[in-house]
Each structure stands twice: as C-alpha cells, then as structure tokens.
Amino acid sequence: MSVPTYEVYAIRYARRDARRHEHFVGGDPHDAPMPMDYFVWLVRNAERTIVVDTGFTAEVAGKRKREYIRTPKAGLALLGVKAEDVREVVITHMHYDHVGTFFDFPNATFHIQDDEMNFVTGRYMRHARFAHSIEVDDVIGMVKALFKGRLAFHKGADDIAPGVSVHHIGGHTPGLQSVRVHTQRGWVVVASDASHYYENMETGRAFPSVVDLGAVFEGYDKLRRLADSPEHIVPGHDPLVMARYPAVSKELEGIAVRLDVMPSRKA
Ligand SMILES: [Zn+2]
C-alpha cells in the first residue's frame, strides 16, 4: 500500500518585533530588525486531522508583550477545523508559545516526548534561564491530562499515523520533537524550534534559547536527513514562511499558508 499524503498548513497567531542580535548565539554584527512570527500547524487529509502545537493565550501575550492576532483555535476555525473535534495534537515542546491553549482541545491526545515531560517537571525548572519560557499552569494542565490518560509518550522517532511521524531532536529543550509529513511534494518536516529561522540552520548559528547546544547542531543535520530537500524544512518562527509559501486563499493572506506546495525562492 502506498503512503497517504496530507495537506500541511502554517497558521500565524501572533508576532513581535525583534532585532537580529536576539536570534543568534553570540549575537549578530548587523543589528537590524528581525521580527518573529508565532505559528501552529495543521496536518490533514480526508481521513485525519492532526494539529501541531497550540500556541499561547491572549493573557500570556499581554504578559509577555507579544502582538496577538487570534487564538490558535480561531485560526484553525478559518480552515474549517473545530478544535473540539481534534483527536491528535503533537506538542513539539513545552515552551509557553507551543502548548499554551491545550485546553481548547478537550478531546485530543497530546503526543509528547518522555524527555520533555521530564524536563518541565524536573530539576532544571529551578533555573530561571530555563523556567522563564515555561508557564507552570501549562505544566499542571499537561500533568492533569496525563492522569486522564490523554498523553501519548514517544521516545525518539514514532509514527503518529501512516505518513506522519515525530522525531526527537532535543537541544532547544531536551524533548523537542519535529514532525515529518508525507505530502504531494514529498517529505516535509515541520521543524518547530529545531530551527527558529531559516538562517539558524543555514548558517549553523543556534538560537540563544538552548539547553544543549551540541544537540541543536546535530538537529540541523537530522532535519536535512528527514526532509526531501532543504526546501522541505519549515522553521518554527520565521516570517519568511509567510512570504515563501502561498496563502491558503485571498482572505487568509498573512494568516495561513500551504506548506505542501513548493515555496517560492523570491522572498
Ligand atoms: Zn517557539
């Protein structure tokens, strides 16, 4: 039997202004604006709907001074997905901007790496350097979900569905995982924060939020092994994703793009 294909979407739910030196270990000699986008991703075909990450809430956006566009749930609704109908959610990692609206998916199983739950319930949370990107209420919520049998644990690589798999990367957080999806253009890898920007992986300069720098560099290689080409790797926070991929429709320009079609090289 042939492997099924899926449509893949990036949905932008928030953004912020930032500068280049904030996005590279060791800074950057050219200090210029380099804004950051915040995404959730949708993987679907006629049989299955899989959501990758759940973003953050308006409340957390206010607290952390991010520009909130809409809830991930509202973004998904624009693509015809009802959050309460979603059964499978991949949590790439437990940072506030990836797990924050988990409660909007009351019927979902959350796919997460062993290492990530260990990380956010373990000794490193004593250190502000690591804890500041985590909302404790998100951790409590996921522990409650665990006791309701709603967490699916993965250690390394695992299939979520035929043609959709998670792959442990680590580095940025110990249990960071990326998602590999079979599409009409081949194997696409939703890297999430295995590479925040195209430039991080392309120039081998890591994003400064990091637990294990070596694992970040190993991760860039792993992304390239998993994807059909570098143009099949989708970084986690790069506004170029919105520029390179086509909008889902005229109405969704600046909101949602199709990742299962080839990006343009113009942007
Ligand atoms: Zn992130």
mmCIF file of C-alpha atoms and ligand atoms in Angstrom, residues 13 36-39 41 53 92-93 95-98 172 192-193 196 207 236-237, ligand 1:
data_model
loop_
_atom_site.group_PDB
_atom_site.id
_atom_site.type_symbol
_atom_site.label_atom_id
_atom_site.label_comp_id
_atom_site.label_asym_id
_atom_site.label_seq_id
_atom_site.Cartn_x
_atom_site.Cartn_y
_atom_site.Cartn_z
ATOM 1 C CA TYR A 13 -1.448 33.527 15.521
ATOM 2 C CA MET A 36 9.320 36.876 14.944
ATOM 3 C CA ASP A 37 6.111 35.104 13.930
ATOM 4 C CA TYR A 38 4.302 32.530 16.058
ATOM 5 C CA PHE A 39 2.626 29.567 14.388
ATOM 6 C CA TRP A 41 0.482 23.876 12.143
ATOM 7 C CA ASP A 53 1.269 22.809 18.828
ATOM 8 C CA THR A 92 6.684 19.791 19.867
ATOM 9 C CA HIS A 93 7.876 21.067 23.249
ATOM 10 C CA HIS A 95 7.550 26.284 25.861
ATOM 11 C CA TYR A 96 4.704 28.715 26.520
ATOM 12 C CA ASP A 97 4.264 29.512 22.821
ATOM 13 C CA HIS A 98 3.743 25.875 21.827
ATOM 14 C CA HIS A 172 16.444 23.879 22.356
ATOM 15 C CA SER A 192 9.227 23.774 15.037
ATOM 16 C CA ASP A 193 12.023 25.194 17.189
ATOM 17 C CA HIS A 196 13.546 29.089 14.666
ATOM 18 C CA PHE A 207 19.024 30.400 18.551
ATOM 19 C CA GLY A 236 9.326 27.440 13.664
ATOM 20 C CA HIS A 237 9.204 31.242 13.850
HETATM 21 ZN ZN ZN B 1 8.818 28.696 19.938
#
